[in-house]
Short mmCIF file of C-alpha atoms in Angstrom, two decimals:
data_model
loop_
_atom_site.label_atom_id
_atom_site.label_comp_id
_atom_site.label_asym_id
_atom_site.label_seq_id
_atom_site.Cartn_x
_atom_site.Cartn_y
_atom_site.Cartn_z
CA UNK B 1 7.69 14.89 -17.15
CA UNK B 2 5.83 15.98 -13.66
CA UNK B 3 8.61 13.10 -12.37
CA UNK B 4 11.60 14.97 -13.87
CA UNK B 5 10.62 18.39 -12.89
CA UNK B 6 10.83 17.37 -9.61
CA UNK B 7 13.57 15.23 -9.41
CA UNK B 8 15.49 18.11 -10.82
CA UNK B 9 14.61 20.85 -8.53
CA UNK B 10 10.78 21.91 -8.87
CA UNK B 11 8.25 21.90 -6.47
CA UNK B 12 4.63 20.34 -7.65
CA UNK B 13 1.99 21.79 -5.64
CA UNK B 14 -1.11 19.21 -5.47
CA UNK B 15 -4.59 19.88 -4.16
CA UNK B 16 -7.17 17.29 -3.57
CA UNK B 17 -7.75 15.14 -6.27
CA UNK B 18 -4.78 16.35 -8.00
CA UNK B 19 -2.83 14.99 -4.60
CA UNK B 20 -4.90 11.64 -4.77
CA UNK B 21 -3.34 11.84 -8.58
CA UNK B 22 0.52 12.51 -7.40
CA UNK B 23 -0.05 9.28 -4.66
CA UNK B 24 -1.42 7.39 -7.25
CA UNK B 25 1.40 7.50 -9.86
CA UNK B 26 4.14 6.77 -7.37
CA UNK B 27 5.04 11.05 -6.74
CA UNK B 28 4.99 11.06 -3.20
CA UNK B 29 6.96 7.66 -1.58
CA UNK B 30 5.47 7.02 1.95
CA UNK B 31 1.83 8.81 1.90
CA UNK B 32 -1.03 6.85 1.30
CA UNK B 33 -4.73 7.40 0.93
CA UNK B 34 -7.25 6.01 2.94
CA UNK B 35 -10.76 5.39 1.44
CA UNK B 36 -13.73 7.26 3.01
CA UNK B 37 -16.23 4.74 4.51
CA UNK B 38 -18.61 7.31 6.22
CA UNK B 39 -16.91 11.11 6.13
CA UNK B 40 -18.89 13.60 4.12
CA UNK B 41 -17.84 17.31 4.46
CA UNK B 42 -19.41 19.47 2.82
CA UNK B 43 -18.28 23.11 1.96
CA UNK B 44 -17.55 22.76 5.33
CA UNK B 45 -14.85 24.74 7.27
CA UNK B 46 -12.40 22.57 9.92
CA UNK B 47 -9.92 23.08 12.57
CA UNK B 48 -6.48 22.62 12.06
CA UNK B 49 -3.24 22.30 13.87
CA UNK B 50 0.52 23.14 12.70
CA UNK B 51 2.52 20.12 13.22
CA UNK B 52 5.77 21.81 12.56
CA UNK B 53 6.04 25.08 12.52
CA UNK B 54 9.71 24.83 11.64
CA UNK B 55 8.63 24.31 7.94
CA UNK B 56 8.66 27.53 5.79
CA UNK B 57 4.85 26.27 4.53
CA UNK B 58 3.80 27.07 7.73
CA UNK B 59 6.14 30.55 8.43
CA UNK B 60 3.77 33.39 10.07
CA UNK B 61 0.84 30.49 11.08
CA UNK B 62 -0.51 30.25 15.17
CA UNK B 63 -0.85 26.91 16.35
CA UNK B 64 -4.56 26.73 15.34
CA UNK B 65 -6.09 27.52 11.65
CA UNK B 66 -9.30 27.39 10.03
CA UNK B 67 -9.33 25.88 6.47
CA UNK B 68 -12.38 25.10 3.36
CA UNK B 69 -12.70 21.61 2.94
CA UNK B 70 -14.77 19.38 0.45
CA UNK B 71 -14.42 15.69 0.94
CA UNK B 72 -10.57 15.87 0.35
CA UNK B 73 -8.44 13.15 0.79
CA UNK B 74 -7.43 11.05 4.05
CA UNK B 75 -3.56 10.69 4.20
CA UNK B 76 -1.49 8.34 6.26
CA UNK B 77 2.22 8.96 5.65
CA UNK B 78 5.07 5.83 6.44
CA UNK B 79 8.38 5.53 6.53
CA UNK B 80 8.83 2.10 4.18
CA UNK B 81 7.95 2.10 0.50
CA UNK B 82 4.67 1.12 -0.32
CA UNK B 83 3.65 0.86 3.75
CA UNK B 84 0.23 2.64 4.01
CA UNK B 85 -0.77 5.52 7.33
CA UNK B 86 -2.75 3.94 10.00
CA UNK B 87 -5.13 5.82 12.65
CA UNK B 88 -2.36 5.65 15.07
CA UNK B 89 -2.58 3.81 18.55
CA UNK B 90 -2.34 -0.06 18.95
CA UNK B 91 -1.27 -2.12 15.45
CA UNK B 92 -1.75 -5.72 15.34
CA UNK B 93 0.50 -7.62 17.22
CA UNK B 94 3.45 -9.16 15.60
CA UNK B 95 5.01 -12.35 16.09
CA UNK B 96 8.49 -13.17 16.41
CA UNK B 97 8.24 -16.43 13.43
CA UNK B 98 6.25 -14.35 11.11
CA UNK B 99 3.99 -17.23 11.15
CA UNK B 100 0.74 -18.12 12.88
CA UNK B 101 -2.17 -16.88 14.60
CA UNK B 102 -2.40 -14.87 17.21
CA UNK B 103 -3.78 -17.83 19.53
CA UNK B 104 -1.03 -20.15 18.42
CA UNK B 105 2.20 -20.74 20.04
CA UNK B 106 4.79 -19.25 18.44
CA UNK B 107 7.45 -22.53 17.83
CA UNK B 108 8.81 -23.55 15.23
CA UNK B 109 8.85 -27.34 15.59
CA UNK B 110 12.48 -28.70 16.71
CA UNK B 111 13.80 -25.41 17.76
CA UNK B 112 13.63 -23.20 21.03
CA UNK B 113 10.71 -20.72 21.64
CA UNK B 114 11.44 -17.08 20.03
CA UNK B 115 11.70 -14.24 22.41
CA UNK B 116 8.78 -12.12 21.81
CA UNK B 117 9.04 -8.60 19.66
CA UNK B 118 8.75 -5.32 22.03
CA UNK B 119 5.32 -3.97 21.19
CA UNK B 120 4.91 -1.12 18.08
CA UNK B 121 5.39 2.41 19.86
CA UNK B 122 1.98 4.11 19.82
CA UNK B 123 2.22 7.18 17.38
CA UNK B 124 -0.28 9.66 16.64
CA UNK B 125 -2.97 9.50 13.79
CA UNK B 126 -0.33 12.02 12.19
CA UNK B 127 2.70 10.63 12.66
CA UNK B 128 4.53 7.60 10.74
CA UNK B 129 5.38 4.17 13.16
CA UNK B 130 9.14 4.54 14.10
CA UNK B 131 11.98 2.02 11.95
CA UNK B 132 12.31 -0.56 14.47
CA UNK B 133 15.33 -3.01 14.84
CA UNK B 134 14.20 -5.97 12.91
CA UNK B 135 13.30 -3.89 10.18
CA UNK B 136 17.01 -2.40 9.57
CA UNK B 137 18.33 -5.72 9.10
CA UNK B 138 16.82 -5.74 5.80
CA UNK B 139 16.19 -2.09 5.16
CA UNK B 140 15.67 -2.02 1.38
CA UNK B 141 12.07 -0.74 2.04
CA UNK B 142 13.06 1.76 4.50
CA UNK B 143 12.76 5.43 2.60
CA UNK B 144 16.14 7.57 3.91
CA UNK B 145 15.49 9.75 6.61
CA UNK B 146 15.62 12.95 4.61
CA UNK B 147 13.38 11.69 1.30
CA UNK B 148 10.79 10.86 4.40
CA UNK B 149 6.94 12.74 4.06
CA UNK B 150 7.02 15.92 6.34
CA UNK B 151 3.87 16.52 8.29
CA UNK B 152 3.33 20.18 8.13
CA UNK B 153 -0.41 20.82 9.19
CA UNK B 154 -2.87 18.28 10.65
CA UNK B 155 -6.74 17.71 11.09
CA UNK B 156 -8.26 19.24 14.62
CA UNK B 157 -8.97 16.59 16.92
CA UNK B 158 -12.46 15.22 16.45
CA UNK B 159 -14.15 16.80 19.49
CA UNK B 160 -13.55 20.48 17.99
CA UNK B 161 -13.10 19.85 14.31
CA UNK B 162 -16.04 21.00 12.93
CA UNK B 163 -15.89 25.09 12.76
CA UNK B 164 -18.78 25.66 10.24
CA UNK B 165 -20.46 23.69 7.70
CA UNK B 166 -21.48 19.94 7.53
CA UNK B 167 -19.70 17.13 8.50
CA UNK B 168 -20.69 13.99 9.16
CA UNK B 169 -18.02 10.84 9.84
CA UNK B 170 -15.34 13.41 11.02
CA UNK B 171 -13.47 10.48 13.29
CA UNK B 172 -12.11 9.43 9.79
CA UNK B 173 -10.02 12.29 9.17
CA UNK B 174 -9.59 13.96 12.76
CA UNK B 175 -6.08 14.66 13.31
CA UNK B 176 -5.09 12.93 10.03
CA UNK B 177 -2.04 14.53 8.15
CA UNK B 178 -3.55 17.51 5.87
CA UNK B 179 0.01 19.50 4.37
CA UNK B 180 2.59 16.79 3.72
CA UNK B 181 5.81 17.88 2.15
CA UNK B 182 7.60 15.01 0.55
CA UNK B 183 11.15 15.40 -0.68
CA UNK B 184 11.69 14.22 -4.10
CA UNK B 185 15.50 14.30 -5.25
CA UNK B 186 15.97 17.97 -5.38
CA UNK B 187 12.71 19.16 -5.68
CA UNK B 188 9.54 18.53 -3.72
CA UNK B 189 5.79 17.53 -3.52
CA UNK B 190 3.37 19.86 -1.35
CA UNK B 191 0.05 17.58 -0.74
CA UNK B 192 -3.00 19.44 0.66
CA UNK B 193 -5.46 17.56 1.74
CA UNK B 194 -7.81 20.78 2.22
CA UNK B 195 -8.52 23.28 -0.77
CA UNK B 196 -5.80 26.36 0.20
CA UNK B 197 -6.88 28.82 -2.52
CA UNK B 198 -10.91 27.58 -3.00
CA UNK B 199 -12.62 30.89 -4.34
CA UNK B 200 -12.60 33.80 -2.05
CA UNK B 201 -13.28 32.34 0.61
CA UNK B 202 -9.89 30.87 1.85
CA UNK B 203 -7.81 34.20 2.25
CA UNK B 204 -6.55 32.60 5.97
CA UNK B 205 -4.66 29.68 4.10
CA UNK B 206 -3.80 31.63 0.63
CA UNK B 207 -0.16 32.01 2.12
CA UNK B 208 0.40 28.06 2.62
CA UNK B 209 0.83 27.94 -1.43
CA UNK B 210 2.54 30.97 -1.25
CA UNK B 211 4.91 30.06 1.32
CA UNK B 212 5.98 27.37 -0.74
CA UNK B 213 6.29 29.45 -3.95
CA UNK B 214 8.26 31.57 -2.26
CA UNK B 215 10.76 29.17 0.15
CA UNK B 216 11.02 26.99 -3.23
CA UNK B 217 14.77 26.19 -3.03
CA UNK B 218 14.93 25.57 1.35
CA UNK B 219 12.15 24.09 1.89
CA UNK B 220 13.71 21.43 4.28
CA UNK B 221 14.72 24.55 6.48
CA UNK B 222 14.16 23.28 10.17
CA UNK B 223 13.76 20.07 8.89
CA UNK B 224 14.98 17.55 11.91
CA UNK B 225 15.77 14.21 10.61
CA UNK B 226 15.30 10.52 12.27
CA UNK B 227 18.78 9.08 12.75
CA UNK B 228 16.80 5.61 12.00
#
């Protein structure tokens, strides 16, 4: 039912574990969770950073914000189906065969050497790894440009996260997506990562839910699409 309200034009608004829930039954193609190995925040409040301020969540926000946070969730966001958000920065290094180790040759017995794959461009802890060539020959797990997860707000960068509070771990979610707008059909799914409307004590980020309320029906205003 969640599904079809969306599908047909709704917007479901999800907050910590209920965002974990809307990743977990297939809501939200393209964002993924990460599991916590050492990050513990507690009550604490963080740094954060608009990614694009062209998205009407973010309309009347400065660059930097300071949100309440309680151990919420680590997203990665992708542009295939079921691929999963890395940190960012180097990936493992692919070979041309598909086949191998990294400290075997990479021949196919009875046919000429392959010419090795360009490396992976390095993207931000934020950002999802461009389509590359290969991958559009077969592109049945490549999620259309505009149905792709839209990075609104991100963690601070680890050296200044921490505003108040106690963290400890904070590497695991610096500069990891924390608003994610993903287009479903005609409606949409707002993931927050952070706790917007926690109490009384979050008036600063009360307006990202409200935002959304209120730019329901355009939310992909300003929206610029990958032609990949």
């Amino acid at each position: 039912n969640l599904q079809k309200f969306v599908r047909d034009g709704g917007v479901l608004i999800a907050v910590d574990d209920t965002a974990n829930f809307a990743i977990q039954y297939g809501l939200t193609a393209g964002v993924s969770v990460t599991p916590a190995t050492r990050l513990k925040i507690t009550g604490a409040v963080l740094r954060s950073k608009v990614v694009d301020g062209a998205s009407p969540i973010a309309y009347g926000y400065d660059e930097n914000l300071s949100i309440y946070s309680s151990d919420g969730p680590i997203f990665g966001v992708s542009n295939m189906l079921g691929g999963r958000g890395g940190r960012g920065g180097a990936a493992e290094p692919r070979r041309a065969t598909g086949r191998g180790t990294a400290d075997e040759p990479d021949q196919p017995q009875g046919r000429p050497p392959s010419e090795p794959l360009p490396p992976d461009p390095k993207v931000e802890p934020w950002q999802a790894t461009p389509i590359r060539d290969e991958q559009l020959r077969n592109g049945i797990s490549i999620i259309p440009p505009a149905a792709r997860p839209r990075v609104v707000l991100r963690y601070g960068d680890a050296r200044d996260l921490l505003v108040s509070g106690l963290l400890d771990g904070g590497a695991e979610i610096a500069q990891r997506p924390m608003v994610v707008d993903v287009p479903v059909d005609k409606g949409h799914v707002i993931l927050f990562s952070n706790n917007p409307v926690w109490r009384g004590e979050t008036h600063g980020s009360y307006f990202l839910v409200l935002n959304a309320i209120l730019n329901h029906d355009h939310l992909d205003a300003g929206r610029k699409l990958d032609p990949r």
